[in-house]
């Protein structure tokens, strides 16, 4: 297998996982993924930046086979999809040192059982010369573990960012130029993995603002050869300003909740407030996460199931709380049979969301006219709040 050049004496040596459909036994991967590793060859020394998932060790070793000996393995992130092949690399190049943050050393020791003597820890701002190639290490914690590093290659203006700016997108071309497709996949990745750390990422962005970045090389998905696009998109995703958008996940067992959902959408459409609707009995939760990157308001549609919300709503609401999106408002609509505590239980599921809870609308059985009028009132309230804030309409990607 070949090493693919991305700059002079800088090669992509990763592995494409076309068939993987789930990450962390949780996150859907509709387009597979890649585990990117990069070989940086200086006049004196050679560094491997990240490794690959242990299931793809053979691919990495094959790509390295005809290259120079490795002196340094820069482990930017200890999660196994980037570190799992390090023991095999050390087996082939026993003189190599593992370069990482101090927290990275602790985590790599715990997860891979590496020998302490094999580490070289680097502080924020430290540099390592390979001879005509200089690696500068930037501590960028919580993208998305506490130990995460980014590495800036001065001479080639490349920022290696590991998971940060990554995308789960399997392609045959590490330099894929299909920017729209890459940005959408990167937004999904941000939504699913990075969004809970939005505030910390704002600080990490400040740390790289002064760098002259000509290329961003993440450890999943294609390289960003036009970094202005992904940087602009990322600034938008992590900003404190939501969009004029309602996210509406719902389940309907017998159609009553769906009537209320459709009424809300119709009324909001009249106000020119976009709604993204997700039938939780069929939706890809990654799509819901993408919507939550931008949404100002979350309206949860649920029938009552044993007094509480439907289990799929319970799960989706728990997920929304974990992702900590920049929502401003939340409400609940839905139908019940004889009694309900759906609203109380939904509200108890969202302690992380710093939101105003708008009056819910619960109908007993098929929604009577007064319940539909209450849905209209809720729609009007949402539209008024959005208009008062002057939030932008969402854009694609
Ligand atoms: Fe791609 Fe956090 O590992």
XYZ file of C-alpha atoms and ligand atoms in Angstrom:
400
model
C 0.000 0.000 0.000
C 1.197 3.477 -0.827
C 2.012 6.515 1.252
C 0.171 9.422 -0.356
C 1.982 12.802 -0.483
C 0.135 15.846 0.840
C 3.182 18.170 0.932
C 6.910 17.850 0.321
C 8.125 14.952 2.503
C 4.776 14.815 4.266
C 2.676 11.722 3.504
C -0.747 10.409 4.480
C -0.256 6.859 5.750
C -3.677 6.195 7.256
C -6.415 3.621 6.751
C -9.889 3.942 5.255
C -12.639 2.041 7.043
C -15.277 1.906 4.323
C -17.533 -0.553 6.124
C -17.671 0.738 9.691
C -21.206 1.799 10.517
C -21.047 2.535 14.243
C -18.565 4.304 16.497
C -18.421 3.865 20.260
C -21.235 1.330 19.713
C -23.429 4.445 19.482
C -22.663 6.935 16.720
C -23.935 6.111 13.211
C -21.299 6.292 10.453
C -23.384 6.376 7.268
C -20.286 7.133 5.166
C -17.713 5.038 7.020
C -14.597 6.783 8.318
C -10.834 6.962 8.062
C -8.062 6.889 10.636
C -5.479 9.316 9.312
C -1.814 9.058 10.177
C 0.866 11.274 8.673
C 4.575 10.752 8.127
C 6.725 13.888 8.358
C 10.259 13.346 7.116
C 12.902 15.895 8.096
C 16.587 15.974 7.175
C 17.552 14.334 10.453
C 14.513 12.647 11.951
C 11.129 11.268 10.951
C 7.890 11.586 12.893
C 4.658 9.660 12.586
C 1.709 11.791 13.617
C -0.941 9.553 15.167
C -1.518 5.908 14.347
C -4.712 4.063 13.388
C -7.430 1.919 14.883
C -6.011 -1.446 16.007
C -8.217 -3.239 13.469
C -6.273 -1.423 10.719
C -2.738 -1.920 12.039
C -1.720 -4.011 9.060
C -2.661 -1.211 6.651
C -0.556 1.341 8.520
C 2.453 -0.954 8.756
C 2.195 -1.719 5.053
C 2.211 1.962 4.143
C 5.232 2.565 6.394
C 7.189 -0.439 5.133
C 9.133 1.324 2.374
C 9.653 4.544 4.318
C 12.426 5.738 6.612
C 12.773 4.518 10.212
C 10.495 6.329 12.635
C 12.117 8.346 15.401
C 9.019 9.902 16.961
C 5.390 8.851 17.224
C 3.385 11.966 17.997
C 0.288 10.733 19.803
C -2.085 13.681 19.786
C -4.962 11.745 21.338
C -4.983 8.539 23.362
C -8.338 7.195 22.159
C -7.723 3.824 20.598
C -8.808 4.684 17.055
C -5.609 6.783 16.860
C -3.378 5.099 19.394
C -4.302 1.420 19.088
C -1.600 0.651 16.518
C 1.203 2.385 18.465
C 2.431 -0.844 20.128
C 2.867 -2.391 16.676
C 4.768 0.677 15.430
C 7.002 0.528 18.495
C 7.547 -3.156 17.815
C 8.852 -2.335 14.335
C 10.769 0.796 15.410
C 11.838 0.102 19.019
C 14.039 3.206 19.150
C 11.071 5.497 18.578
C 9.813 7.801 21.311
C 6.145 8.511 21.905
C 5.609 12.284 21.984
C 2.479 13.445 23.802
C 1.079 15.772 26.433
C 1.602 14.856 30.113
C -2.059 13.803 30.327
C -1.543 11.795 27.156
C 1.254 9.836 28.804
C -1.025 8.912 31.679
C -3.853 7.841 29.373
C -1.637 5.945 26.923
C -0.060 4.082 29.823
C -3.498 3.168 31.131
C -5.005 2.144 27.804
C -2.052 0.548 26.023
C 0.321 -0.402 28.825
C 3.252 1.410 27.209
C 6.597 1.564 28.988
C 7.248 4.903 30.763
C 10.753 5.094 29.279
C 9.335 5.325 25.779
C 7.651 8.705 26.335
C 8.696 12.265 25.653
C 6.116 14.694 27.019
C 5.759 18.168 25.554
C 4.379 21.335 27.071
C 2.177 23.855 25.346
C 4.280 25.716 22.762
C 7.209 23.288 22.748
C 8.922 22.628 19.416
C 10.694 19.620 17.985
C 13.062 19.940 15.015
C 13.292 17.072 12.555
C 15.835 18.943 10.415
C 14.135 21.431 8.095
C 10.758 20.409 9.506
C 9.704 21.920 12.821
C 6.792 20.589 14.840
C 5.203 22.989 17.307
C 2.832 21.478 19.846
C -0.302 23.310 20.894
C -2.231 21.985 23.863
C -5.843 21.964 22.728
C -7.627 20.141 25.554
C -11.082 18.649 25.256
C -11.249 18.140 21.531
C -12.479 15.857 22.845
C -10.440 14.249 25.651
C -8.441 16.168 28.270
C -5.048 15.284 26.783
C -5.594 16.321 23.163
C -2.764 18.056 21.311
C -2.561 19.746 17.956
C 0.697 19.938 16.018
C 1.731 22.747 13.677
C 4.310 22.006 11.006
C 5.922 25.395 10.467
C 7.649 24.996 7.145
C 4.578 23.556 5.411
C 1.922 25.554 7.362
C 0.026 22.364 8.205
C -2.027 22.036 11.387
C -2.488 18.416 12.425
C -5.592 18.534 14.600
C -6.532 14.894 15.292
C -10.312 14.660 15.944
C -10.750 18.440 15.853
C -11.994 19.506 12.383
C -12.431 15.827 11.530
C -15.222 14.056 9.690
C -16.413 10.487 9.497
C -16.114 10.193 5.734
C -14.429 7.322 3.916
C -12.944 8.405 0.587
C -10.183 7.156 -1.688
C -8.676 10.656 -1.781
C -7.279 12.152 1.438
C -7.269 15.533 -0.347
C -10.885 15.332 -1.531
C -11.998 18.705 -2.914
C -15.755 18.157 -2.535
C -15.972 20.928 0.057
C -19.744 20.821 0.547
C -19.712 17.095 1.292
C -16.725 17.402 3.605
C -18.214 20.341 5.511
C -21.503 18.533 6.069
C -19.670 15.452 7.347
C -17.519 17.694 9.555
C -20.654 19.338 10.957
C -22.061 15.919 11.844
C -18.747 15.065 13.496
C -18.763 18.316 15.464
C -22.362 17.741 16.508
C -21.821 14.211 17.729
C -18.382 14.533 19.305
C -17.318 18.118 19.935
C -20.476 20.089 20.718
C -20.413 19.414 24.488
C -17.039 21.215 24.585
C -18.124 24.293 22.628
C -16.905 26.805 25.202
C -13.480 25.206 25.524
C -13.197 25.000 21.742
C -13.725 28.755 21.592
C -10.570 29.124 23.700
C -8.697 26.575 21.599
C -9.618 28.537 18.467
C -8.008 31.620 19.999
C -4.827 29.599 20.510
C -4.495 28.830 16.796
C -5.676 32.195 15.429
C -2.118 33.514 15.145
C -0.885 30.534 13.130
C -0.494 30.870 9.368
C -2.442 27.749 8.421
C -2.310 26.574 4.823
C -3.808 23.142 5.451
C -5.620 21.371 8.281
C -4.936 17.663 8.476
C -7.345 15.962 10.896
C -7.249 12.307 11.878
C -10.658 11.441 10.423
C -11.879 12.305 6.933
C -10.288 14.400 4.197
C -7.581 16.995 4.683
C -8.825 20.592 4.492
C -6.639 22.089 1.757
C -8.701 25.304 1.917
C -8.781 25.766 5.694
C -10.683 29.067 5.573
C -13.893 27.121 4.871
C -13.708 24.756 7.827
C -12.439 27.503 10.129
C -15.345 29.804 9.204
C -17.859 26.978 9.600
C -16.378 25.994 12.948
C -16.525 29.555 14.247
C -20.205 29.602 13.352
C -20.906 26.246 15.037
C -19.193 27.221 18.288
C -20.570 30.767 18.415
C -23.016 31.682 21.148
C -25.665 32.756 18.637
C -28.210 30.134 17.565
C -30.141 30.351 14.303
C -33.777 31.087 13.687
C -34.565 27.367 13.726
C -36.808 24.972 15.643
C -35.739 21.352 16.081
C -38.712 19.075 16.556
C -38.073 15.425 17.450
C -41.237 13.486 18.082
C -42.906 10.105 18.321
C -46.582 9.421 17.714
C -48.100 6.046 18.586
C -51.655 6.592 17.312
C -51.415 9.880 15.416
C -52.587 12.370 18.055
C -49.156 13.787 18.811
C -48.450 13.961 15.064
C -51.503 16.189 14.584
C -50.036 18.628 17.107
C -46.587 18.411 15.527
C -47.968 19.224 12.087
C -50.078 22.050 13.466
C -47.007 23.596 15.113
C -44.968 23.327 11.918
C -47.748 24.835 9.809
C -48.171 27.792 12.134
C -44.408 28.376 12.403
C -44.137 28.207 8.614
C -46.611 31.088 8.488
C -44.213 33.012 10.693
C -41.283 32.037 8.418
C -39.625 30.114 11.244
C -37.923 27.002 9.799
C -38.579 23.688 11.541
C -36.564 20.488 11.228
C -38.837 17.534 12.104
C -37.493 14.148 13.185
C -39.657 11.055 13.590
C -37.663 9.325 16.310
C -39.047 5.925 15.362
C -36.974 6.119 12.156
C -34.484 8.979 12.324
C -30.702 8.831 12.400
C -29.829 10.537 15.684
C -26.812 12.086 13.967
C -29.212 14.157 11.859
C -30.923 15.328 15.031
C -27.533 16.261 16.503
C -26.676 18.299 13.391
C -29.915 20.229 13.753
C -29.107 20.990 17.388
C -25.862 22.717 16.350
C -27.938 25.644 15.093
C -31.372 25.470 16.711
C -32.673 28.205 19.001
C -35.677 26.178 20.136
C -36.264 22.498 20.824
C -39.857 21.306 20.875
C -40.240 17.687 21.950
C -43.319 15.845 20.724
C -44.220 12.841 22.836
C -47.182 10.681 23.662
C -47.405 9.554 27.259
C -46.104 6.050 27.783
C -46.734 4.701 31.292
C -47.127 8.268 32.624
C -43.758 9.482 31.255
C -42.400 10.331 27.798
C -42.083 7.622 25.153
C -38.789 5.685 25.639
C -37.347 6.874 22.323
C -38.092 10.460 23.370
C -36.468 9.741 26.714
C -33.318 8.586 24.894
C -33.226 11.501 22.429
C -33.797 14.041 25.205
C -31.009 12.513 27.271
C -28.747 12.795 24.200
C -29.703 16.443 23.628
C -28.869 17.209 27.244
C -25.479 15.482 26.921
C -24.599 17.400 23.741
C -25.199 20.774 25.473
C -26.394 22.653 22.365
C -26.812 26.438 22.456
C -30.598 26.285 22.666
C -32.516 29.189 24.160
C -36.003 27.663 24.480
C -37.547 24.258 25.063
C -41.132 23.079 25.101
C -43.129 19.844 25.023
C -46.252 18.954 23.082
C -48.131 15.673 22.926
C -51.100 13.566 23.790
C -51.922 11.327 26.765
C -54.633 8.830 27.647
C -55.682 9.181 31.274
C -52.793 10.849 33.195
C -49.306 12.115 32.461
C -46.062 13.274 33.963
C -44.340 13.588 30.583
C -43.517 17.278 30.974
C -42.042 16.884 34.453
C -39.942 13.922 33.352
C -38.678 15.674 30.193
C -37.721 18.738 32.202
C -35.820 16.554 34.656
C -33.794 15.155 31.750
C -32.321 18.484 30.627
C -30.365 19.972 33.559
C -27.465 20.916 31.246
C -29.622 23.077 29.003
C -29.677 26.705 30.118
C -33.006 27.411 28.494
C -36.311 29.081 29.093
C -39.064 26.477 29.205
C -42.059 27.655 27.196
C -45.569 26.546 28.241
C -46.156 22.930 27.153
C -49.284 21.707 25.432
C -50.625 18.303 26.461
C -53.890 17.060 25.004
C -56.028 14.290 26.485
C -56.586 11.905 23.582
C -57.064 13.286 20.071
C -56.234 17.007 20.349
C -59.438 19.039 20.786
C -59.755 22.573 19.359
C -58.552 24.190 22.566
C -55.343 22.124 22.469
C -54.721 23.093 18.859
C -55.304 26.717 19.805
C -52.688 26.283 22.537
C -50.268 24.868 19.948
C -50.908 27.967 17.838
C -50.168 30.130 20.854
C -46.930 28.256 21.480
C -45.956 28.768 17.825
C -46.667 32.483 18.075
C -44.593 32.739 21.255
C -41.646 30.970 19.631
C -41.848 33.205 16.561
C -42.004 36.344 18.709
C -38.969 35.291 20.739
C -36.972 34.471 17.615
C -37.918 37.733 15.931
C -37.014 39.722 19.025
C -33.523 38.211 19.036
C -32.940 38.814 15.328
C -31.257 35.475 14.801
C -30.104 34.560 11.283
C -31.768 31.870 9.239
C -29.804 28.610 9.098
C -27.578 27.987 6.105
C -26.700 24.652 4.591
C -23.590 22.966 5.955
Fe -11.122 9.682 16.737
Fe -11.520 10.611 19.898
O -10.968 9.502 18.558
